[in-house]
Coordinates of C-alpha atoms in Angstrom, one line a residue:
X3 CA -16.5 13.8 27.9
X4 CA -19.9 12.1 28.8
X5 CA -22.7 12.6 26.3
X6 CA -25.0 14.7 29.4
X7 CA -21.8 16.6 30.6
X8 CA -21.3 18.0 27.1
X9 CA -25.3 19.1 26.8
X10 CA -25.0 20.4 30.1
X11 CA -22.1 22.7 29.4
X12 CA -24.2 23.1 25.9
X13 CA -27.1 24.9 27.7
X14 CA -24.9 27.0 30.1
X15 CA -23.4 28.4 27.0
X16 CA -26.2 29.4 25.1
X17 CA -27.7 30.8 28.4
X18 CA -24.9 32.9 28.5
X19 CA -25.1 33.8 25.3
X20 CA -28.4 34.4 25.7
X21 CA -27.6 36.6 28.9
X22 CA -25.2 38.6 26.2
X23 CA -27.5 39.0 23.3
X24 CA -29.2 42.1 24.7
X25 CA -25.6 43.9 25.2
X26 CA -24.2 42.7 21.5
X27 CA -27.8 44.1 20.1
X28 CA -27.8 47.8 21.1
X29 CA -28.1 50.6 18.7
X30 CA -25.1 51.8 17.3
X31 CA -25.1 55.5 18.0
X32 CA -27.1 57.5 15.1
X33 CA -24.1 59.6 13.3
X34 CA -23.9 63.2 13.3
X35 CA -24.5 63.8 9.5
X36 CA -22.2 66.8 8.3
X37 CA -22.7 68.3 4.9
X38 CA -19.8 69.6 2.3
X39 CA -20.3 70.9 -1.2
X40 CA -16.3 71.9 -2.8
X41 CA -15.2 72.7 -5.5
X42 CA -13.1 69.4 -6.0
X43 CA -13.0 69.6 -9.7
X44 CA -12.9 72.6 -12.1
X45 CA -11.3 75.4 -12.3
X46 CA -11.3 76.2 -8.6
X47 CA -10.1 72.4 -7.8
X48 CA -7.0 73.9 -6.0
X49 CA -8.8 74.8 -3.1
X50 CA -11.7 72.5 -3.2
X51 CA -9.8 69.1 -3.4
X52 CA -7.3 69.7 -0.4
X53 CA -11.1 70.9 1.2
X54 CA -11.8 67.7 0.5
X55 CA -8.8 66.0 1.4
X56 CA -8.9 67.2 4.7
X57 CA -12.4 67.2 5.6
X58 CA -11.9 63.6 5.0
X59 CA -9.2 62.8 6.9
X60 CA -9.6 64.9 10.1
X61 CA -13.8 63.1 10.1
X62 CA -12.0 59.7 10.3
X63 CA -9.3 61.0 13.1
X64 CA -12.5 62.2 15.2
X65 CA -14.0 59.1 14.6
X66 CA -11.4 57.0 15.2
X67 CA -11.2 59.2 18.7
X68 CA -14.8 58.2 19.7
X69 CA -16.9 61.0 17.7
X70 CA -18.0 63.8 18.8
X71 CA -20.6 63.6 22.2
X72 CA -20.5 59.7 21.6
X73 CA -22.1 59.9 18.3
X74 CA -19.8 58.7 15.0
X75 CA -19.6 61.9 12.4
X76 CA -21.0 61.2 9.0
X77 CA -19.4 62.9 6.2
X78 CA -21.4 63.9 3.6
X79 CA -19.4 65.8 0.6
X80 CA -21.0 66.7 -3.3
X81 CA -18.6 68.0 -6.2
X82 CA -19.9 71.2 -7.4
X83 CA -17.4 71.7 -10.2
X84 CA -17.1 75.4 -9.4
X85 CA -20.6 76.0 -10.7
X86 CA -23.3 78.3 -8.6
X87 CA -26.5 76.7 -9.3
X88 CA -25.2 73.0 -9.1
X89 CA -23.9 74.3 -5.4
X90 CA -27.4 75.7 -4.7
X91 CA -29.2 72.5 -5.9
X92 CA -26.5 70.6 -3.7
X93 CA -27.1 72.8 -0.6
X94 CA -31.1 71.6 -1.3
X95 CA -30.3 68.2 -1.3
X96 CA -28.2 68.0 2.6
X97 CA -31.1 69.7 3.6
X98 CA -34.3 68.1 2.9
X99 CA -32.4 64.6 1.7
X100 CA -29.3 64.1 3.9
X101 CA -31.0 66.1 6.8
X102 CA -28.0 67.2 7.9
X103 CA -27.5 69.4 11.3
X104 CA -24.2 71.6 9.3
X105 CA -22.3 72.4 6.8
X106 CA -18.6 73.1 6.4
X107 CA -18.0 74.0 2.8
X108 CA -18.7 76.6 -0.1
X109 CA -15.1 76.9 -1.8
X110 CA -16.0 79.5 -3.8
X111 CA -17.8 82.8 -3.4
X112 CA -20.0 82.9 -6.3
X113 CA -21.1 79.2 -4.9
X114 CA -21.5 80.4 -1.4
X115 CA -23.4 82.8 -2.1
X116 CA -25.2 80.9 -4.4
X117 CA -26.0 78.1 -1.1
X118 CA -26.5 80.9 1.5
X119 CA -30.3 81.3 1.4
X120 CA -31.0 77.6 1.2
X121 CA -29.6 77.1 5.2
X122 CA -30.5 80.3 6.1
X123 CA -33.8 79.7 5.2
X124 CA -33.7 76.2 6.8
X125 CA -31.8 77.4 10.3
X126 CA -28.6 75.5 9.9
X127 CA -25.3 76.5 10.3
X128 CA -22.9 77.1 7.6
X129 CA -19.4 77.6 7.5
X130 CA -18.2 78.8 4.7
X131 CA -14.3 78.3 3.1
X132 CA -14.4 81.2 0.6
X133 CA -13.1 84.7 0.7
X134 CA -15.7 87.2 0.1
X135 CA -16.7 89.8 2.5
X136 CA -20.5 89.5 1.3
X137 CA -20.7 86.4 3.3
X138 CA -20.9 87.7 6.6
X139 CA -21.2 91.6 6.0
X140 CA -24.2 92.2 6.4
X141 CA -24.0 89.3 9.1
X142 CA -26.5 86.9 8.2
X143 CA -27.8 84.4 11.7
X144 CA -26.4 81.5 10.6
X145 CA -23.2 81.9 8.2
X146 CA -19.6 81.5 9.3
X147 CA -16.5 81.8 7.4
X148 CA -12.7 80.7 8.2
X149 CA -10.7 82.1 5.5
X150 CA -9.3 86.0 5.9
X151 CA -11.5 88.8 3.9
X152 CA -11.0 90.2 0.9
X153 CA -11.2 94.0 2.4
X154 CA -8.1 92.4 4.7
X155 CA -5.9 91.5 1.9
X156 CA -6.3 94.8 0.1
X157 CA -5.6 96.8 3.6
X158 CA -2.0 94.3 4.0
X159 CA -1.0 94.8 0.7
X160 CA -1.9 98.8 0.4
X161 CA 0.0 98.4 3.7
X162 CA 2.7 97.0 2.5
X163 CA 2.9 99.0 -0.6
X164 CA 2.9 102.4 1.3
X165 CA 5.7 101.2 3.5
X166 CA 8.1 100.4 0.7
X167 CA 7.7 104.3 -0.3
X168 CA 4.9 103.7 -3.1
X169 CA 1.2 105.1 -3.2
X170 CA 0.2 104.8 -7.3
X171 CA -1.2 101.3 -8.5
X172 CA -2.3 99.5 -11.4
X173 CA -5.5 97.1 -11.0
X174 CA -5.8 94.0 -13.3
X175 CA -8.8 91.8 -11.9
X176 CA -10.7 88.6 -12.5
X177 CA -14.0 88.9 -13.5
X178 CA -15.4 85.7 -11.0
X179 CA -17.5 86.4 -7.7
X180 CA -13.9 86.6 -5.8
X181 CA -11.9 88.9 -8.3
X182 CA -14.9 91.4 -8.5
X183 CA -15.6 91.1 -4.8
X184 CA -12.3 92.0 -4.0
X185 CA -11.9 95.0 -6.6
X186 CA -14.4 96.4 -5.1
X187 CA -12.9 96.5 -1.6
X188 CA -9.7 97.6 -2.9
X189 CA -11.2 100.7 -4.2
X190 CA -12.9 100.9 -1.4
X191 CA -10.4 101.3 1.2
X192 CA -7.6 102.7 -1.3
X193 CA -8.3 106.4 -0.4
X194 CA -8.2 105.9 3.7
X195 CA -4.6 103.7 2.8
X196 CA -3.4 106.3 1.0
X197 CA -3.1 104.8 -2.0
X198 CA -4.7 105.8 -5.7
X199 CA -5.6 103.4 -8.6
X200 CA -4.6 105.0 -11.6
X201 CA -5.4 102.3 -13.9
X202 CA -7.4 99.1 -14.1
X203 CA -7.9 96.1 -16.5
X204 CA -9.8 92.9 -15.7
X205 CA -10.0 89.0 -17.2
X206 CA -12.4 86.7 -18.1
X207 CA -12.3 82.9 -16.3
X208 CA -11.3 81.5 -19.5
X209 CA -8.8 84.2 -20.7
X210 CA -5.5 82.9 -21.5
X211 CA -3.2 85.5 -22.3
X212 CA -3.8 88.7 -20.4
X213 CA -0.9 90.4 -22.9
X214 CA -2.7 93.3 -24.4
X215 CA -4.4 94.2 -20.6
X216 CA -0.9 94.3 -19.1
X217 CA 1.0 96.5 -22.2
X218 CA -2.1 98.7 -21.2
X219 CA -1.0 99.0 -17.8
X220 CA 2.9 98.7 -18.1
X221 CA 2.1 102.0 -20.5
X222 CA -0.2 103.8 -18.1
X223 CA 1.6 106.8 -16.9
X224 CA 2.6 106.5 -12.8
X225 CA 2.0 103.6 -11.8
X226 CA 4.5 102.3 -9.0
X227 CA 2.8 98.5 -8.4
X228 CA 0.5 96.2 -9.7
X229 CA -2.1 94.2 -7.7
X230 CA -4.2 91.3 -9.3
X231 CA -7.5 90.7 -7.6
X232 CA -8.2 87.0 -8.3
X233 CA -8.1 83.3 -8.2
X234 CA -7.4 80.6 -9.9
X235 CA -5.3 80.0 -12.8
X236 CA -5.8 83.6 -13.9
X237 CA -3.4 85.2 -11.2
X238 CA -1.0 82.3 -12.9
X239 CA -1.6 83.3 -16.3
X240 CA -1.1 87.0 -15.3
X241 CA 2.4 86.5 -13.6
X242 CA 3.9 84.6 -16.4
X243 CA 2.4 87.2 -19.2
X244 CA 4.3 90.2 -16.7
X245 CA 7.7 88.3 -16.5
X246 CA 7.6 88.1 -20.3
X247 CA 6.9 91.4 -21.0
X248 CA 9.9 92.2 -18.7
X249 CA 7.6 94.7 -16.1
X250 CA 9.7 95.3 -13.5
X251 CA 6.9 97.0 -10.9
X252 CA 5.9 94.9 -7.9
X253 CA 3.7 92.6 -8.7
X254 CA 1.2 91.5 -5.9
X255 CA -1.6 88.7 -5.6
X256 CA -4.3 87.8 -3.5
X257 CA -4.8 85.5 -0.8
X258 CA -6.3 83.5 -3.1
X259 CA -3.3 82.0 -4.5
X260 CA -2.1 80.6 -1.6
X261 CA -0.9 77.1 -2.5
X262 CA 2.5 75.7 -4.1
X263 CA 0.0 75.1 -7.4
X264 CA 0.0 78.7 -7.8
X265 CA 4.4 78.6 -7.8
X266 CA 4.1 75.8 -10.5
X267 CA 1.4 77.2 -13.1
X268 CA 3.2 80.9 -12.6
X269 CA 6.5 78.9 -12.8
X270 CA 9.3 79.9 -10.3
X271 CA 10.7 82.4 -12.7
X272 CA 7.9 84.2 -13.1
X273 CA 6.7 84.3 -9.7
X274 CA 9.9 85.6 -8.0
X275 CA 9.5 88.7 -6.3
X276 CA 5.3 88.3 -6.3
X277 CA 4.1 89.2 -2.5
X278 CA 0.9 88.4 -1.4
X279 CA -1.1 88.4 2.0
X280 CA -1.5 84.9 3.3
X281 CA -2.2 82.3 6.2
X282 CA 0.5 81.2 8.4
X283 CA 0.0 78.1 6.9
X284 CA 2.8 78.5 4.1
X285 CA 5.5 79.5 6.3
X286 CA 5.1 77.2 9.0
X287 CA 8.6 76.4 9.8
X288 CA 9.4 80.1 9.7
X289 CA 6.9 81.6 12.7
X290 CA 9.1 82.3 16.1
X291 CA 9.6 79.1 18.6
X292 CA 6.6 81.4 20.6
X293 CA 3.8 81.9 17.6
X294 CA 0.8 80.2 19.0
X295 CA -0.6 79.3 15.7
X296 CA 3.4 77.2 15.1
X297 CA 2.5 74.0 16.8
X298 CA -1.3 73.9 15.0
X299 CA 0.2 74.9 11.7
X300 CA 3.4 72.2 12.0
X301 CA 0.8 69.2 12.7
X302 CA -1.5 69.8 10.5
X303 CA 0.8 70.1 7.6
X304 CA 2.8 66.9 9.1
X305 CA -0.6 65.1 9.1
X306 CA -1.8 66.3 5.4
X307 CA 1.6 65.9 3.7
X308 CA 1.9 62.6 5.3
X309 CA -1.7 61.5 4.6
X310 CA -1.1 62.5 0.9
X311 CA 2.1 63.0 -0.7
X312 CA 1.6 66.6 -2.0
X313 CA 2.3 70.2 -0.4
X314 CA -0.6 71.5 2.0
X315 CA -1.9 74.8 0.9
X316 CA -4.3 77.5 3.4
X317 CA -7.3 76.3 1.5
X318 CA -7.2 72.8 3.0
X319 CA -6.3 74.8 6.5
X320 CA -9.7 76.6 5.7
X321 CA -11.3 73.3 5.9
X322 CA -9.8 72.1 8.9
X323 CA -10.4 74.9 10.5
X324 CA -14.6 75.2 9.8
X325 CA -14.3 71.4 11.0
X326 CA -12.7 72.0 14.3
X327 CA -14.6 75.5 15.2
X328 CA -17.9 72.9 14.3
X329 CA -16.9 70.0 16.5
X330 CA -15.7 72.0 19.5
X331 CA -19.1 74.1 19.6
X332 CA -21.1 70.6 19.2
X333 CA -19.1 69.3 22.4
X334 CA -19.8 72.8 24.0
X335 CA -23.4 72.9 23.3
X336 CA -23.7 69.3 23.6
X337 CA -26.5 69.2 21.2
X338 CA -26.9 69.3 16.9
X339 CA -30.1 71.7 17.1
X340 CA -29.4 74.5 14.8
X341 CA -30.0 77.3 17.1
X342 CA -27.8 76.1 19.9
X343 CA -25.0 74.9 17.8
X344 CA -25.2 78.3 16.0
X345 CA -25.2 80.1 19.1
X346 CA -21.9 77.9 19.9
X347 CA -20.3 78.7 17.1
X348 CA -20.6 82.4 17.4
X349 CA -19.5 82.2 20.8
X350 CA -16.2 80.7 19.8
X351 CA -13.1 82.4 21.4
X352 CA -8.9 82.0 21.2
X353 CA -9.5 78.8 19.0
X354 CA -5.9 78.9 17.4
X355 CA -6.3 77.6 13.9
X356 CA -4.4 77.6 10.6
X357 CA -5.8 80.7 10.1
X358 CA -5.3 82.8 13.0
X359 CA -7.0 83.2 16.3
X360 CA -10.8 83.3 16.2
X361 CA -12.6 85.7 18.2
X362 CA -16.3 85.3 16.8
X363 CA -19.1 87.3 18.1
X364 CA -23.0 88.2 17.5
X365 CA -21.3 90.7 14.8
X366 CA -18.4 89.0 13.7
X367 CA -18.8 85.2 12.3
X368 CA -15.2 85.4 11.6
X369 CA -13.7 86.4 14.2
X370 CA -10.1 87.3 12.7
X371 CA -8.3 90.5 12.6
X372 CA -5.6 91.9 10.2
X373 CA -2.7 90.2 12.0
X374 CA -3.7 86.6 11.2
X375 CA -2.4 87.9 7.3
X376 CA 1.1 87.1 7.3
X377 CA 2.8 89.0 4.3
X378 CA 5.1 86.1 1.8
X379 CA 7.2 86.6 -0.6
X380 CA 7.9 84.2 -3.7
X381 CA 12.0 83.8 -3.4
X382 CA 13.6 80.7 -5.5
X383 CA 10.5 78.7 -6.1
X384 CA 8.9 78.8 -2.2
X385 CA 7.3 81.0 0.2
X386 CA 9.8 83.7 2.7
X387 CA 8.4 85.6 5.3
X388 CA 8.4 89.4 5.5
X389 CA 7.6 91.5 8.4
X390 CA 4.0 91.4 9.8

């Protein structure tokens, strides 16, 4: 090739590359910055790090998909060890540092609570993960939540209870935001379920042998069941102190331990027989060929057990559910403007999710009724299905 026939093809190229610049120099699209502050470690880790888990993986399957409204979702997560005013300083920090447009977390109730004011106060939605009826009753204008009430698992159980011919109960509750919250609505609704509390006891977070609370009750005259308001590993410590003290009443949990973790620290032994109000989640494989949550449920505990080696649990299915009511009212209101996507959110209807089917409303930033509880029973180590 000739010395001028190489510069002439030398300055076609580099006017075509000029020509091409413009096109290779365009803005990436600004991300959609997201906010999360879990519990990941501490004593609530078993719900916040499959929070975490998940909010991380389903951000990169949207992303990987194209993003949400052309724009690339930016994940934004802080570890509040379970501890309210780290959450609250947290909360701060998304707002006037990471400016973000939502928020998708809150694994507790104490730390939900704790974060509430700070995106109220700044006009942002928040979904919360945690269990406490506080959250949204009184509604406030711009908190969600995804996981089933507290007031709703005392109604299933007291259901559940009367129909196996028993009305008298014994009370043994955790003394965190979620065990108090949830006494208190089992008390509340007792008398209209028909059901009396004869005697109660209650733990600390950092009690570890509930022994003398549980002679107390297994020696209270009339009681027929027992039902442990809490989470964490206090329900655990609870069912392992009954099965050695031989009680042989019905012992029933909360929603709130809702994961295989719960099985292991309570130990199979100990746990069979428990029954507890749940997610549809944990019997996946169980729900009729026609259940409408089966197919949501079966893929995303394919894509979390494949993702990460280790059983998925309803707190993870909280997550993923917050997520996907988030992204669908950002493509419906096709903006990130607090007010809009809030009005979006609260708008949300038949949205099938791990949880049940959400039906949200001006009044209800929930949006699930008492059949998205599925009653379980702990039989050889894993999760059965009773009647709904």
């Amino acid at each position: 090739m000739s010395l001028g026939m190489f510069l002439r093809r030398g300055v076609i190229a580099a006017g075509a590359l000029m020509l091409a610049t413009p096109v290779l120099a365009q803005r990436a699209p600004e991300p959609i910055r997201i906010g999360a502050v879990l519990s990941v470690t501490g004593p609530a880790s078993f719900l916040g790090d499959p929070e975490d888990k998940t909010l991380r993986l389903y951000v990169n399957r949207i992303n990987q998909a194209g993003g949400v409204n052309g724009r690339p979702l930016q994940l934004i997560i802080y570890d509040d060890a379970g501890d309210a005013n780290r959450a609250r300083t947290f909360a701060t920090r998304l707002v006037e540092d990471d400016r973000v447009i939502a928020m998708v977390g809150g694994t507790t109730t104490g730390t939900t609570l704790a974060m509430r004011p700070v995106f109220e106060d700044a006009r942002i939605p928040f979904i919360s993960l945690a269990g406490g009826i506080e959250i949204i009753d009184p509604v406030q204008p711009f908190t969600f939540k995804t996981p089933h009430t507290d007031r709703m698992a005392c109604e299933k159980i007291f259901a559940d209870i009367r129909a196996r011919g028993l009305t008298r109960v014994g009370m043994i509750s955790g003394t965190d935001g979620f065990g108090q919250s949830m006494r208190g609505q089992c008390v509340r609704v007792a008398g209209a379920a028909g059901i009396t509390i004869v005697a109660e006891e209650s733990y600390g977070p950092r009690d570890s042998d509930m022994t003398p609370q549980l002679t107390r009750l297994r020696n209270a005259a009339g009681i027929e069941a027992v039902v442990n308001p809490g989470f964490g590993q206090g329900p655990a410590i609870v069912t392992r102190g009954y099965h050695q003290l031989g009680i042989r009443l019905p012992l029933y949990q909360s929603h709130g331990v809702a994961s295989r973790e719960f099985i292991n620290l309570a130990t199979p032994a100990a746990a069979e027989g428990v029954r507890l109000p749940a997610a549809a989640l944990l019997i996946a494989e169980q729900l009729p060929a026609n259940d409408p949550q089966r197919q949501v449920v079966l893929d995303y505990k394919a894509a979390f057990e494949r993702e990460f080696n280790q059983p998925v649990s309803t707190f993870g299915g909280h997550a993923y559910d917050g997520l996907m009511i988030l992204v669908e009212a950002m493509r419906r209101a096709n903006s990130t403007d607090g007010t809009r996507l809030r009005d979006a959110i609260r708008a949300t209807r038949g949205f099938v999710g791990t949880g049940g089917i959400v039906n949200m409303s001006a009044t209800d930033h929930m949006g699930l009724d008492l059949s998205a509880f599925r009653m379980v029973e702990i039989r050889n180590g894993d999760w059965a299905l009773l009647g709904n």
